[in-house]
mmCIF file of C-alpha atoms and ligand atoms in Angstrom:
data_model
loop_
_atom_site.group_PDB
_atom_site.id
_atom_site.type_symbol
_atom_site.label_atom_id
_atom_site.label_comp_id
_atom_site.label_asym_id
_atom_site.label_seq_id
_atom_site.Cartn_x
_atom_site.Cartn_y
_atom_site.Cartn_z
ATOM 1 C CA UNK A 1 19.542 -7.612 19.241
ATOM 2 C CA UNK A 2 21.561 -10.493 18.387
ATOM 3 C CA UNK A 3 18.837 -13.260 17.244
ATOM 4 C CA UNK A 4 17.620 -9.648 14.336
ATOM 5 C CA UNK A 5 21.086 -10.090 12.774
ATOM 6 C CA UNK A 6 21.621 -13.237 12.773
ATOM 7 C CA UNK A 7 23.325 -14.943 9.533
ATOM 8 C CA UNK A 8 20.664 -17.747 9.403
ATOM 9 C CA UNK A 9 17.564 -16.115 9.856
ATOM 10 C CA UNK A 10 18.268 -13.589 7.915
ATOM 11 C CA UNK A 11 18.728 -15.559 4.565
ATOM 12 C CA UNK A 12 15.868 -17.367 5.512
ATOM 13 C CA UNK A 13 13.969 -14.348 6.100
ATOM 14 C CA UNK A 14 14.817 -13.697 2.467
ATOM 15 C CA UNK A 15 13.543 -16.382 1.192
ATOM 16 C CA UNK A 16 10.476 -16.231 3.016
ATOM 17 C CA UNK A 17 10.346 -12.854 1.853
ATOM 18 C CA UNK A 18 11.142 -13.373 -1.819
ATOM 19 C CA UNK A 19 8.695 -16.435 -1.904
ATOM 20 C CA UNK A 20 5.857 -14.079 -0.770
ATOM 21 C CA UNK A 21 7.018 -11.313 -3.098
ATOM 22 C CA UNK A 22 6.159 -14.058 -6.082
ATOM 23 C CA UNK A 23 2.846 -14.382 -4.681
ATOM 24 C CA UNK A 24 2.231 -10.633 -4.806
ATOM 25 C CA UNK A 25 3.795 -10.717 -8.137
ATOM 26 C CA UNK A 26 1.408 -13.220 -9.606
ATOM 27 C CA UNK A 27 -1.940 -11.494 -8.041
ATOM 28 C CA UNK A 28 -0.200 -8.236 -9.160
ATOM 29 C CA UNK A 29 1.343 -8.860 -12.584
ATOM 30 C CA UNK A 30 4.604 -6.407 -10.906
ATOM 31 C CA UNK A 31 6.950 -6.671 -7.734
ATOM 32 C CA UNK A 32 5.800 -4.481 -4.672
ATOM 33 C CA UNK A 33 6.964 -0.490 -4.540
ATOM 34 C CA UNK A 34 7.540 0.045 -0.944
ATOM 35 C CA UNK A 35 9.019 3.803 0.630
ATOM 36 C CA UNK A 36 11.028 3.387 3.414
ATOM 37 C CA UNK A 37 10.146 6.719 5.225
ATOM 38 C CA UNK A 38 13.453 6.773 7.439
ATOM 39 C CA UNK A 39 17.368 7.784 6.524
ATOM 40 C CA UNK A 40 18.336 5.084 9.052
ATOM 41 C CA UNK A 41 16.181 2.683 7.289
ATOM 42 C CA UNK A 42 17.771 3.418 3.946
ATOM 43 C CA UNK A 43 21.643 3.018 5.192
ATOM 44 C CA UNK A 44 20.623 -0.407 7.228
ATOM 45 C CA UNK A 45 18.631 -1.561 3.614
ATOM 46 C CA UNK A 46 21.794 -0.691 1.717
ATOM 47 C CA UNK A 47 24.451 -2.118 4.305
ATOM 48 C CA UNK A 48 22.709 -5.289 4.771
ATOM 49 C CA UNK A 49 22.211 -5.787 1.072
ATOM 50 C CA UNK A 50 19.114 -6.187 1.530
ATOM 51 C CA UNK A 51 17.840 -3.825 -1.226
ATOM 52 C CA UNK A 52 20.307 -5.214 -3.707
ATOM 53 C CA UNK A 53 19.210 -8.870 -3.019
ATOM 54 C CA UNK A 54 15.573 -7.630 -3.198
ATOM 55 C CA UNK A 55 15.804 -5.375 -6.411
ATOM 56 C CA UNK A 56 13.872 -8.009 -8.057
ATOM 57 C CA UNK A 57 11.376 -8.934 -6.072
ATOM 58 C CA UNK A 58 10.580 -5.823 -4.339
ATOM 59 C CA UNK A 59 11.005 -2.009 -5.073
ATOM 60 C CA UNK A 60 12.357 -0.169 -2.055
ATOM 61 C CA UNK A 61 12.314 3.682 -2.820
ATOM 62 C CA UNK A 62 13.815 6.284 -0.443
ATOM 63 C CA UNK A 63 12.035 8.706 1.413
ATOM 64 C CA UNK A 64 12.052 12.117 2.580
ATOM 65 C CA UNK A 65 13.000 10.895 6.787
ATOM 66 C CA UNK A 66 16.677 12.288 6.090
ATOM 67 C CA UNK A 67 16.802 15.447 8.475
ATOM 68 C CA UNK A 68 19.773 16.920 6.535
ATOM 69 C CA UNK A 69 18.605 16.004 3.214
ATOM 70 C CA UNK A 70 15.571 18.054 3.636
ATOM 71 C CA UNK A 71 16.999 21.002 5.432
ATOM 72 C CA UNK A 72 16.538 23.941 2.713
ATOM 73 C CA UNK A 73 19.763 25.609 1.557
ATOM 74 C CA UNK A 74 18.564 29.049 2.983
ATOM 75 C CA UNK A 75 18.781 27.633 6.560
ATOM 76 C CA UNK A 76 22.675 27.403 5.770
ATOM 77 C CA UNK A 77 23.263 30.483 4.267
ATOM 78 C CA UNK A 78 21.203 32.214 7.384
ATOM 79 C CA UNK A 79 23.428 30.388 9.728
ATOM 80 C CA UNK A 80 26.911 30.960 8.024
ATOM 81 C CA UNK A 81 25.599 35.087 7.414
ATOM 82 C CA UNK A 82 25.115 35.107 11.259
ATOM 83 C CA UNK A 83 28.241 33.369 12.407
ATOM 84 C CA UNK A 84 29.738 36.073 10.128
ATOM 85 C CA UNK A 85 29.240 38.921 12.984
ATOM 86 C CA UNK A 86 31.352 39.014 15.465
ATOM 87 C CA UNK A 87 30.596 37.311 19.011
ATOM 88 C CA UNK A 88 28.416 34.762 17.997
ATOM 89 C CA UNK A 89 28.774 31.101 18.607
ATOM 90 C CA UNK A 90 27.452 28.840 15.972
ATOM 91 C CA UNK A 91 26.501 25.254 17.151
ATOM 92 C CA UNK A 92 25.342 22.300 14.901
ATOM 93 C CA UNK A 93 25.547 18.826 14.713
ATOM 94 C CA UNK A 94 28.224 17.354 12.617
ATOM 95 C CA UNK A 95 26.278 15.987 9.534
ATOM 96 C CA UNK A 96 25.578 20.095 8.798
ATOM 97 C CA UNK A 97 28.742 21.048 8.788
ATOM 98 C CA UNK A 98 29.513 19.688 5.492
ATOM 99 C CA UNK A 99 25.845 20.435 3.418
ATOM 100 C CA UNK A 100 26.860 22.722 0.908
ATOM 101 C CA UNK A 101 25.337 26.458 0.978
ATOM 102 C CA UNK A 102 24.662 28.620 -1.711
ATOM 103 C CA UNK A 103 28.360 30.042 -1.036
ATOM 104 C CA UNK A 104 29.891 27.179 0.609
ATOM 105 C CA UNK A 105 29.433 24.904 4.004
ATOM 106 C CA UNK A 106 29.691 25.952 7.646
ATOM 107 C CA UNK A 107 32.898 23.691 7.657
ATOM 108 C CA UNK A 108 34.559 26.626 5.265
ATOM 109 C CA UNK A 109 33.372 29.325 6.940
ATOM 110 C CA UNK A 110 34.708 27.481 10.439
ATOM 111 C CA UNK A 111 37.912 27.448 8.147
ATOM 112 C CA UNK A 112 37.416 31.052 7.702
ATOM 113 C CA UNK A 113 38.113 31.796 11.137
ATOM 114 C CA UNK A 114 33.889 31.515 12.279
ATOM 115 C CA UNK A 115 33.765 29.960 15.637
ATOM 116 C CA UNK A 116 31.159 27.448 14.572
ATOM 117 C CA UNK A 117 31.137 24.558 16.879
ATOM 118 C CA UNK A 118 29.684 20.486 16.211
ATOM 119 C CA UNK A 119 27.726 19.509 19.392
ATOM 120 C CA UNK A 120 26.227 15.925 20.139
ATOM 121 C CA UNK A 121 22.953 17.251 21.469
ATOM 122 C CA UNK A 122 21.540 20.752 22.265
ATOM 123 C CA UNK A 123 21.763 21.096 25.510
ATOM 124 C CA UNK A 124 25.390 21.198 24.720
ATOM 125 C CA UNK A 125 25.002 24.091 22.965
ATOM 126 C CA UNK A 126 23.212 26.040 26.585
ATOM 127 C CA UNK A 127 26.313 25.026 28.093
ATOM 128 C CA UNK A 128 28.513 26.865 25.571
ATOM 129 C CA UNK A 129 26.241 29.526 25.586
ATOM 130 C CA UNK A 130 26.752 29.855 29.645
ATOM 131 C CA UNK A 131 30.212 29.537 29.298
ATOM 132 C CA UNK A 132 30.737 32.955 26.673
ATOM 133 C CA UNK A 133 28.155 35.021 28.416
ATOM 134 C CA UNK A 134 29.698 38.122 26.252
ATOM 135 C CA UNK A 135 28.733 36.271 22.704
ATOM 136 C CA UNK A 136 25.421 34.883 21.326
ATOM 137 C CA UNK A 137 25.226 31.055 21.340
ATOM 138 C CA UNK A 138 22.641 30.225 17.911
ATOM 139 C CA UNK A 139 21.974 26.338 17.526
ATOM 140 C CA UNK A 140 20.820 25.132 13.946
ATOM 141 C CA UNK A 141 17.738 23.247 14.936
ATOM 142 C CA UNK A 142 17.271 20.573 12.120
ATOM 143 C CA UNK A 143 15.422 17.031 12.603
ATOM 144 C CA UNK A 144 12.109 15.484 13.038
ATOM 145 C CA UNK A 145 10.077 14.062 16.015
ATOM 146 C CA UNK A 146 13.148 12.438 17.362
ATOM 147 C CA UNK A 147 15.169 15.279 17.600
ATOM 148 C CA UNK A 148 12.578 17.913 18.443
ATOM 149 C CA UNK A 149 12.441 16.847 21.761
ATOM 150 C CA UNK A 150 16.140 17.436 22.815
ATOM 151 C CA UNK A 151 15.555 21.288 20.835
ATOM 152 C CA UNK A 152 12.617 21.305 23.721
ATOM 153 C CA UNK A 153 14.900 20.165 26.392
ATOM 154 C CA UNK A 154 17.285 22.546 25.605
ATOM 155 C CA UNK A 155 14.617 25.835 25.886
ATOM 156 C CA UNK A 156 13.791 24.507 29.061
ATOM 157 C CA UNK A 157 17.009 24.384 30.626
ATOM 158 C CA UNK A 158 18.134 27.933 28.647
ATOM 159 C CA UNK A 159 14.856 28.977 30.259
ATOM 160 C CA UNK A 160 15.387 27.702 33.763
ATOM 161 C CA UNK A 161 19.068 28.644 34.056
ATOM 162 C CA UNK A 162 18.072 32.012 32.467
ATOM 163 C CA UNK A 163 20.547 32.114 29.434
ATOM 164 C CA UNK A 164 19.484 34.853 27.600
ATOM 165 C CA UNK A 165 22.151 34.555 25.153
ATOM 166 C CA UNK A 166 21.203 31.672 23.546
ATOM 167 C CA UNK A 167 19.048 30.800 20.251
ATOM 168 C CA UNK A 168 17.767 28.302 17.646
ATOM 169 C CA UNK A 169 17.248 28.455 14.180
ATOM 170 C CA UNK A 170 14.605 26.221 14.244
ATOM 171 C CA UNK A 171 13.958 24.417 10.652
ATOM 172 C CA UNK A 172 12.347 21.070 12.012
ATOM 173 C CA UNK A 173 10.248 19.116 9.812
ATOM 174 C CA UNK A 174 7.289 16.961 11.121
ATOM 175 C CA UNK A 175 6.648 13.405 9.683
ATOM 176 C CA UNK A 176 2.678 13.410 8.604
ATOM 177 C CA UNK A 177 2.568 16.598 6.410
ATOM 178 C CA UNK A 178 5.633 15.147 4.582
ATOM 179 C CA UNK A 179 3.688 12.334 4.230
ATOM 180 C CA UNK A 180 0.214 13.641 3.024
ATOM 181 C CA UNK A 181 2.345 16.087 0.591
ATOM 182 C CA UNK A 182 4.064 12.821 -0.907
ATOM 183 C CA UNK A 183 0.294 11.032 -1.377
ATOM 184 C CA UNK A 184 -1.335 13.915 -2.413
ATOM 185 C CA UNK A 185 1.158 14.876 -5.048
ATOM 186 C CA UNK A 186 0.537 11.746 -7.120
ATOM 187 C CA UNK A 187 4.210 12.084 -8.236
ATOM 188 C CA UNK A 188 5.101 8.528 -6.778
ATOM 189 C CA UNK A 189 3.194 4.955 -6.967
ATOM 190 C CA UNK A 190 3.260 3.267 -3.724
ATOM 191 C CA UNK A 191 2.091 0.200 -2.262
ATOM 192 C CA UNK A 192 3.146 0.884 1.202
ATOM 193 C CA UNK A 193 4.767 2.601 3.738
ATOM 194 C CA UNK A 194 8.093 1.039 6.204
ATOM 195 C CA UNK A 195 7.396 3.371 8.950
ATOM 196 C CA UNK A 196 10.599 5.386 10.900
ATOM 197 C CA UNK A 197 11.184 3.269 13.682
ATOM 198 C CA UNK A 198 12.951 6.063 15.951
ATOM 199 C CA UNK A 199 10.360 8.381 15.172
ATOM 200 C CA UNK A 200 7.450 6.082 15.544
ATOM 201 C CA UNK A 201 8.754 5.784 19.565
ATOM 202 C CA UNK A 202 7.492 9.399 20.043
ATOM 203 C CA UNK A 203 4.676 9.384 17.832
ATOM 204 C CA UNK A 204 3.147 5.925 18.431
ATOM 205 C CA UNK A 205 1.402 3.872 16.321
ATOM 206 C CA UNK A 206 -1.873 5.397 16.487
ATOM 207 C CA UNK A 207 -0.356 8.638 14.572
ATOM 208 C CA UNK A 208 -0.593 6.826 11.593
ATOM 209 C CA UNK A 209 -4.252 5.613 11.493
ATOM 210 C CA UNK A 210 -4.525 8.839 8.468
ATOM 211 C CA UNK A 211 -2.361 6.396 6.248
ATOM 212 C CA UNK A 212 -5.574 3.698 5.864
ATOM 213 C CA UNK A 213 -8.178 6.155 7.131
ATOM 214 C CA UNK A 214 -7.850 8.711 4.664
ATOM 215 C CA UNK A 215 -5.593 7.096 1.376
ATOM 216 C CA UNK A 216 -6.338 3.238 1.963
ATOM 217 C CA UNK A 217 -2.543 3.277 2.669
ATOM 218 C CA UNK A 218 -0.895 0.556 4.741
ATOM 219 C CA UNK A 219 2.337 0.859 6.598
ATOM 220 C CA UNK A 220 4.422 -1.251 8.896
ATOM 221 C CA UNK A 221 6.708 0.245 12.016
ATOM 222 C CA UNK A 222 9.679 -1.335 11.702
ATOM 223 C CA UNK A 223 13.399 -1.785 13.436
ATOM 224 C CA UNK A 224 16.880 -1.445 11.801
ATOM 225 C CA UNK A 225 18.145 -5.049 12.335
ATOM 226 C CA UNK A 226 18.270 -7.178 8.762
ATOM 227 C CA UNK A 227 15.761 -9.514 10.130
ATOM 228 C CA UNK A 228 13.302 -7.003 11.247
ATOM 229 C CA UNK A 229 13.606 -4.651 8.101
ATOM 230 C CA UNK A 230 12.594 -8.053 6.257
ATOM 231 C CA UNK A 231 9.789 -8.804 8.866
ATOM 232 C CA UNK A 232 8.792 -5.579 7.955
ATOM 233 C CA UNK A 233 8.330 -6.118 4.146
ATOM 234 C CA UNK A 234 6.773 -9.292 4.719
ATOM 235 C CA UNK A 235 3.843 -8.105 7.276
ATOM 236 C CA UNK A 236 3.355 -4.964 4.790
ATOM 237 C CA UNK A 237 2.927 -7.563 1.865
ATOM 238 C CA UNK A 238 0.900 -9.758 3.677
ATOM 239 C CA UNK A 239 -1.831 -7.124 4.407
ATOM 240 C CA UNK A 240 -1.802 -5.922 0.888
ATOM 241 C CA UNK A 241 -2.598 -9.189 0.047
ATOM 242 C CA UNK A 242 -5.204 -9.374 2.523
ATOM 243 C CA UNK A 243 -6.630 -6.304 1.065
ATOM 244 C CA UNK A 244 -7.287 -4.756 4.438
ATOM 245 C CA UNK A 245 -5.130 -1.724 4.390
ATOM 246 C CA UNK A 246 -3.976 -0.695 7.728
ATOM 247 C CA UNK A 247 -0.878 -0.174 10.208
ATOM 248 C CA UNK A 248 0.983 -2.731 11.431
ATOM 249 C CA UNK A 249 3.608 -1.935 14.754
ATOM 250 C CA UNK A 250 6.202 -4.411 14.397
ATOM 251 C CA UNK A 251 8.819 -2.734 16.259
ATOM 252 C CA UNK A 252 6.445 -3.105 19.460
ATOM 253 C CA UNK A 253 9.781 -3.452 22.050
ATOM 254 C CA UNK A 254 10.166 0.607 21.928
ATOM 255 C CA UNK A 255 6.877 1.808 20.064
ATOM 256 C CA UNK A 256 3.703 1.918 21.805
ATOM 257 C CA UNK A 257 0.119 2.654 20.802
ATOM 258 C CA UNK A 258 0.633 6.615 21.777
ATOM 259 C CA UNK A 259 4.511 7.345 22.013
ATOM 260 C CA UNK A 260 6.471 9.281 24.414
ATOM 261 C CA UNK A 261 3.683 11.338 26.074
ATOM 262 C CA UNK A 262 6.237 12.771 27.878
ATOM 263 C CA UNK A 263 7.819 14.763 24.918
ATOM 264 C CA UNK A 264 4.837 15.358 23.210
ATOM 265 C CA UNK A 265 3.956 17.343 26.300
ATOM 266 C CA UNK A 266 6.790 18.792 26.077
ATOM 267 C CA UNK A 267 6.568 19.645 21.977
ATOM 268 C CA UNK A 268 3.473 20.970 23.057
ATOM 269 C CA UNK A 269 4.378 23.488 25.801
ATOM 270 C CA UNK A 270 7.119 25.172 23.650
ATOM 271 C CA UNK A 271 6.449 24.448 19.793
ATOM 272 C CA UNK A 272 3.822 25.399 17.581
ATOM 273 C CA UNK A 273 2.953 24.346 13.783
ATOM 274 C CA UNK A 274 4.873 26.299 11.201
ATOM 275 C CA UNK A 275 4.668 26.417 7.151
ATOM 276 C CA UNK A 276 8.257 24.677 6.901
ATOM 277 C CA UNK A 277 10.318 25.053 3.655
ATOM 278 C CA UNK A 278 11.912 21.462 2.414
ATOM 279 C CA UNK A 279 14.441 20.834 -0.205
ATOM 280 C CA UNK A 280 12.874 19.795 -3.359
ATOM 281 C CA UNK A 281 9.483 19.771 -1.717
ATOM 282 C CA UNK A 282 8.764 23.483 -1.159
ATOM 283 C CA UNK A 283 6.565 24.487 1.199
ATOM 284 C CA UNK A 284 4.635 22.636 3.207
ATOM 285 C CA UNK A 285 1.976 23.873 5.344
ATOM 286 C CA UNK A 286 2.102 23.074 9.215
ATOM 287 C CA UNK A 287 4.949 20.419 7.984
ATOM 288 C CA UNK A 288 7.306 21.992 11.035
ATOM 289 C CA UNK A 289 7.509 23.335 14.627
ATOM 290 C CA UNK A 290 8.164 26.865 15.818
ATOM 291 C CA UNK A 291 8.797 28.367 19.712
ATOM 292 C CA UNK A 292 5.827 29.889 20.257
ATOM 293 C CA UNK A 293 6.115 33.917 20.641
ATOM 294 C CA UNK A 294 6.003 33.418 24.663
ATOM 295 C CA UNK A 295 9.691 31.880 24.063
ATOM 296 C CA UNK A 296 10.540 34.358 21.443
ATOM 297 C CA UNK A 297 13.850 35.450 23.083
ATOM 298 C CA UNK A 298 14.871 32.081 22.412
ATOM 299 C CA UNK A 299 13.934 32.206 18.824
ATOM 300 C CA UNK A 300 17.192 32.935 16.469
ATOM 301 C CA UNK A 301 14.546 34.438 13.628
ATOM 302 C CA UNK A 302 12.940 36.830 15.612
ATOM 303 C CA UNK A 303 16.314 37.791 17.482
ATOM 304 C CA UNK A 304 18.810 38.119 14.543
ATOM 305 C CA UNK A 305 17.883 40.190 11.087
ATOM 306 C CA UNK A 306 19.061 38.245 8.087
ATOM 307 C CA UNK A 307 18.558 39.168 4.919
ATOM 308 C CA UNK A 308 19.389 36.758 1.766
ATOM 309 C CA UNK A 309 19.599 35.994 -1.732
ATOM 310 C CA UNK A 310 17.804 33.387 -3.497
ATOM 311 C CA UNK A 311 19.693 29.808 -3.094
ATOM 312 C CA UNK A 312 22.002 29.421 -5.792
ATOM 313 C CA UNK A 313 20.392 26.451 -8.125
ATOM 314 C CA UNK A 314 23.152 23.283 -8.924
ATOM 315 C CA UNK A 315 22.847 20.055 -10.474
ATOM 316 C CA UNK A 316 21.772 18.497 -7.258
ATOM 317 C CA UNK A 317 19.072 16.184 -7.578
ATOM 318 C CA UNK A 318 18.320 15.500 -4.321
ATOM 319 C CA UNK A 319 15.222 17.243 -4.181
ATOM 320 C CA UNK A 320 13.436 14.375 -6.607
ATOM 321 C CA UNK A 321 15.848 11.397 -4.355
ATOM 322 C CA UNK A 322 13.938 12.841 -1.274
ATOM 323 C CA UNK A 323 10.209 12.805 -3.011
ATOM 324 C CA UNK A 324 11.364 9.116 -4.631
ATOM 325 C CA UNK A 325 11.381 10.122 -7.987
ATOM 326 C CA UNK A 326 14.138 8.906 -8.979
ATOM 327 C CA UNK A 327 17.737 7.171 -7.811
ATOM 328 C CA UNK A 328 21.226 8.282 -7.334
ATOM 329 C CA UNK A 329 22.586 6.670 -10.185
ATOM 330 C CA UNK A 330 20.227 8.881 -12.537
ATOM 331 C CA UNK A 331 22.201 12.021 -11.288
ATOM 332 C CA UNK A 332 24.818 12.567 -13.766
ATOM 333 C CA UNK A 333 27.125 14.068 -10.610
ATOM 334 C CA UNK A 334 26.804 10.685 -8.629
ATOM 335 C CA UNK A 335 29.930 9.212 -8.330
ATOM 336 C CA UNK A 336 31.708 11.821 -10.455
ATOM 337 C CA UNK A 337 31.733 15.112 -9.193
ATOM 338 C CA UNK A 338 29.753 14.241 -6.280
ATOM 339 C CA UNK A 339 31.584 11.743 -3.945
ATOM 340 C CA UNK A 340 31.228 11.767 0.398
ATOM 341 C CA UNK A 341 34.480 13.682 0.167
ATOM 342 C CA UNK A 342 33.472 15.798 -2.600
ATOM 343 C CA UNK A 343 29.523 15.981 -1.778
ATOM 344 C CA UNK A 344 28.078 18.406 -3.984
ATOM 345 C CA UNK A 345 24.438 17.929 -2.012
ATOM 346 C CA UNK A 346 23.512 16.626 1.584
ATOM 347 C CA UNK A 347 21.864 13.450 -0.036
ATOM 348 C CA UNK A 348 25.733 12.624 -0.193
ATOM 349 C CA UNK A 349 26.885 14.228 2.872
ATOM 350 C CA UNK A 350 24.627 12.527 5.565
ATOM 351 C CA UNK A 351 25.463 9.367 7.197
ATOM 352 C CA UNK A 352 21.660 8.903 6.140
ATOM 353 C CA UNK A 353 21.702 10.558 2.871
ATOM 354 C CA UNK A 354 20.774 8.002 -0.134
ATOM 355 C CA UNK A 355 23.502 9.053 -2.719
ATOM 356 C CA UNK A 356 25.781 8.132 0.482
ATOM 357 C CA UNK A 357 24.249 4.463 0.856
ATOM 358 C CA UNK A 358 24.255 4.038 -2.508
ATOM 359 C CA UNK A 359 27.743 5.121 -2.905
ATOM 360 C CA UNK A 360 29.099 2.815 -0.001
ATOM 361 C CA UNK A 361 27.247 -0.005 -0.442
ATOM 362 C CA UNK A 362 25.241 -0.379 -3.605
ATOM 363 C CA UNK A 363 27.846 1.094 -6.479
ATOM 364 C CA UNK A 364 28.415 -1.891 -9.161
ATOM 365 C CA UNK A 365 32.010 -0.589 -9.826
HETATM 366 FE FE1 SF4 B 1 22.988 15.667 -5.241
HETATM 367 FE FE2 SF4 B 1 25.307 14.373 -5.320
HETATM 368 FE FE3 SF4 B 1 23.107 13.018 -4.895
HETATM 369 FE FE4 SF4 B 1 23.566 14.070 -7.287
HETATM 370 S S1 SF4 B 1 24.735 12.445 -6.313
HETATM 371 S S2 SF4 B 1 21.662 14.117 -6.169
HETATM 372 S S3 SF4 B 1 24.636 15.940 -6.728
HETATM 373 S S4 SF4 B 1 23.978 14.580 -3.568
#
C-alpha cells in the first residue's frame, strides 16, 4: 500500500489531475461535480487534503455511503425503548452509541443504568447472548453490503448453536436504490460517480452496469489511498471526456467482475428486500434487507412490540449533507453547537460522517 501514499506520486498525481481538470473545464465551461458514494471515501478525501487542494478544479460532493448517517432516528428510539425493559441486552457498534435520539443517545441511556453493550462485529453479540441465557440479546443491525454479511453470519451461527434469545433490529440500507433515488430525484447535478470501494468487493463491478445502462452515468471503483482516490478522478474524467459513459474498476486488487459470491449467497438465504426508511431521504422502496419470516424468531421487529412517537425534528441538516445538497459549513450548528464532542446529528458523530471530516480536517479556523 506503500507506493498509493507515497509523497511524490501523490503531488504528481495532482497535477496530472488538475491539468486534466482544465481540459474538462475548457470543453465544459465549469470544473467536474463528482459524488463520492462512500463515508470512508469522504474522511480519506478530507485527511489527505485532497478535496481542499481540488476545490477548484473539481467538485467532490458527499454521499449517502455513511451507515450511521443514514440510520433513521426511529431505529434509536426503538432500541433505547427496548433496552428500557428489564433483561435485555442491547448490542451495537460504537459509532451508534453516540447518534442522538429523539430523547437522547444509547450512550445516556447506558448511563442510565441500560446494559447496552459496543461490540466489534455481530457474532459478538451471539456470544453475549449465549452467555445471559435468562435475558434477550437485540443487536442494532445498521450498514450496507459490507456489513450485511457479518448480520448473516451471525443468524447462522444463532441458528446453528440454537440461541433463541437473540435478535436484530435490522435497518440495513442497500447501495443501488440509494443510488437510483439520488438520480431520479433531480435534486443534485452530477457528472459522475467514485464508487465505495469496500462495498464494491461484495457487489462487483458488474452491479453497476444500471449507472450507464439506464442514466448515461459513469462511475469509477476506487481505493482509499491518496494516489488511488486521485486515479480515481482522473479515469472518471477521462471517460467523460471520451463521452462513452460507463464503469470503470480501478480498485481491481479486491473487486472483481461479480463480488463475494460467497456472501451474496449468503444475503440471499437469510435476507429479503425491504421498503427501508433513511434520514433525510424517506422511504425508499426495496432500498434494505429483512430476515425473511422463516428466520422470524431472529427478527427483533416481529419479536419485541414497540410503539413510538414521531422523531423529534432539530436543526440537523444532515438529511440534505447525505442527498449532497448542500455542505457542513451551510448548517448554522456546524462548529457551534454541533462539535464531535457535542454532535447534535450522526453526520458529526461518525468516524465517516461529513460534518466530522469537515470539522477535523477542512475547518479554515
Ligand atoms: Fe447536523 Fe451537526 Fe452536521 Fe449540522 S453540523 S448537519 S447539526 S451533524
Amino acid at each position: 500500500m506503500d507506493q498509493f501514499s507515497d509523497s511524490d506520486l501523490t503531488l504528481e498525481s495532482l497535477h496530472t489531475v488538475i491539468r486534466l481538470a482544465g481540459r474538462f473545464k475548457e470543453v465544459n465551461n465549469r470544473p467536474p461535480v463528482f459524488m463520492e458514494v462512500c463515508g470512508s471515501h469522504t474522511m480519506a478525501f478530507a485527511k489527505s487534503g485532497i478535496k481542499k487542494r481540488l476545490k477548484d478544479h473539481v467538485e467532490l460532493i458527499a454521499g449517502p455511503g455513511c451507515p450511521v448517517c443514514v440510520t433513521d432516528q426511529k431505529s434509536i428510539d426503538a432500541m433505547i425503548t427496548l433496552g428500557e425493559s428489564p433483561n435485555r441486552i442491547l448490542c451495537t457498534f460504537g459509532d451508534m452509541m453516540r447518534v442522538p435520539g429523539s430523547r437522547h443517545s444509547l450512550m445516556t441511556a447506558k448511563a442510565a443504568g441500560n446494559d447496552i453493550r459496543v461490540v466489534y462485529s455481530p457474532l459478538d453479540s451471539v456470544r453475549i447472548a449465549e452467555e445471559n441465557p435468562d435475558k434477550e440479546v437485540i443487536f442494532l443491525g445498521i450498514g450496507f453490503e459490507t456489513t450485511i454479511p457479518v448480520l448473516t453470519l451471525a443468524i447462522r451461527e444463532a441458528e446453528m448453536k440454537e440461541v433463541t434469545n437473540y435478535s436484530v433490529w435490522m435497518t440495513t440500507k442497500l447501495v443501488e436504490p440509494a443510488l437510483r433515488a439520488l438520480l431520479d430525484s433531480g435534486d443534485v447535478k452530477l457528472d459522475g460517480f467514485l464508487l465505495p470501494g469496500h462495498v464494491s468487493i461484495v457487489l462487483g463491478k458488474e452491479s453497476y452496469d444500471f449507472l450507464p445502462a439506464d442514466y448515461g452515468m459513469s462511475g469509477v471503483i476506487t481505493g482509499f489511498e491518496p494516489v488511488q482516490l486521485l486515479s480515481g478522478i482522473y479515469k472518471l474524467m477521462n471517460v467523460l471526456l471520451e463521452g462513452k459513459p460507463g464503469i470503470i474498476n480501478d480498485y481491481e486488487s479486491v473487486v472483481t467482475e461479480k463480488g463475494n459470491l460467497i456472501a451474496r449467497e449468503l444475503m440471499d438465504h437469510y435476507l429479503a428486500p425491504f421498503d427501508e426508511e433513511w434520514r433525510g431521504m424517506g422511504v425508499i422502496q426495496a432500498s434494505g434487507l429483512v430476515l425473511k419470516d422463516r428466520f422470524a424468531i431472529y427478527d427483533a421487529k416481529k419479536k419485541f412490540q414497540v410503539s413510538l412517537a414521531q422523531p423529534r425534528k432539530t436543526k440537523c441538516r444532515c438529511g440534505e449533507i447525505i442527498r449532497g445538497l448542500i455542505t457542513p459549513e451551510k448548517c448554522v450548528l456546524f462548529n457551534k453547537s454541533c462539535t464531535p464532542s457535542n454532535p447534535i446529528g450522526p453526520c458529526m458523530v461518525s468516524t465517516e460522517g461529513t460534518c466530522a471530516a469537515h470539522y477535523q480536517y477542512m475547518r479554515e479556523d
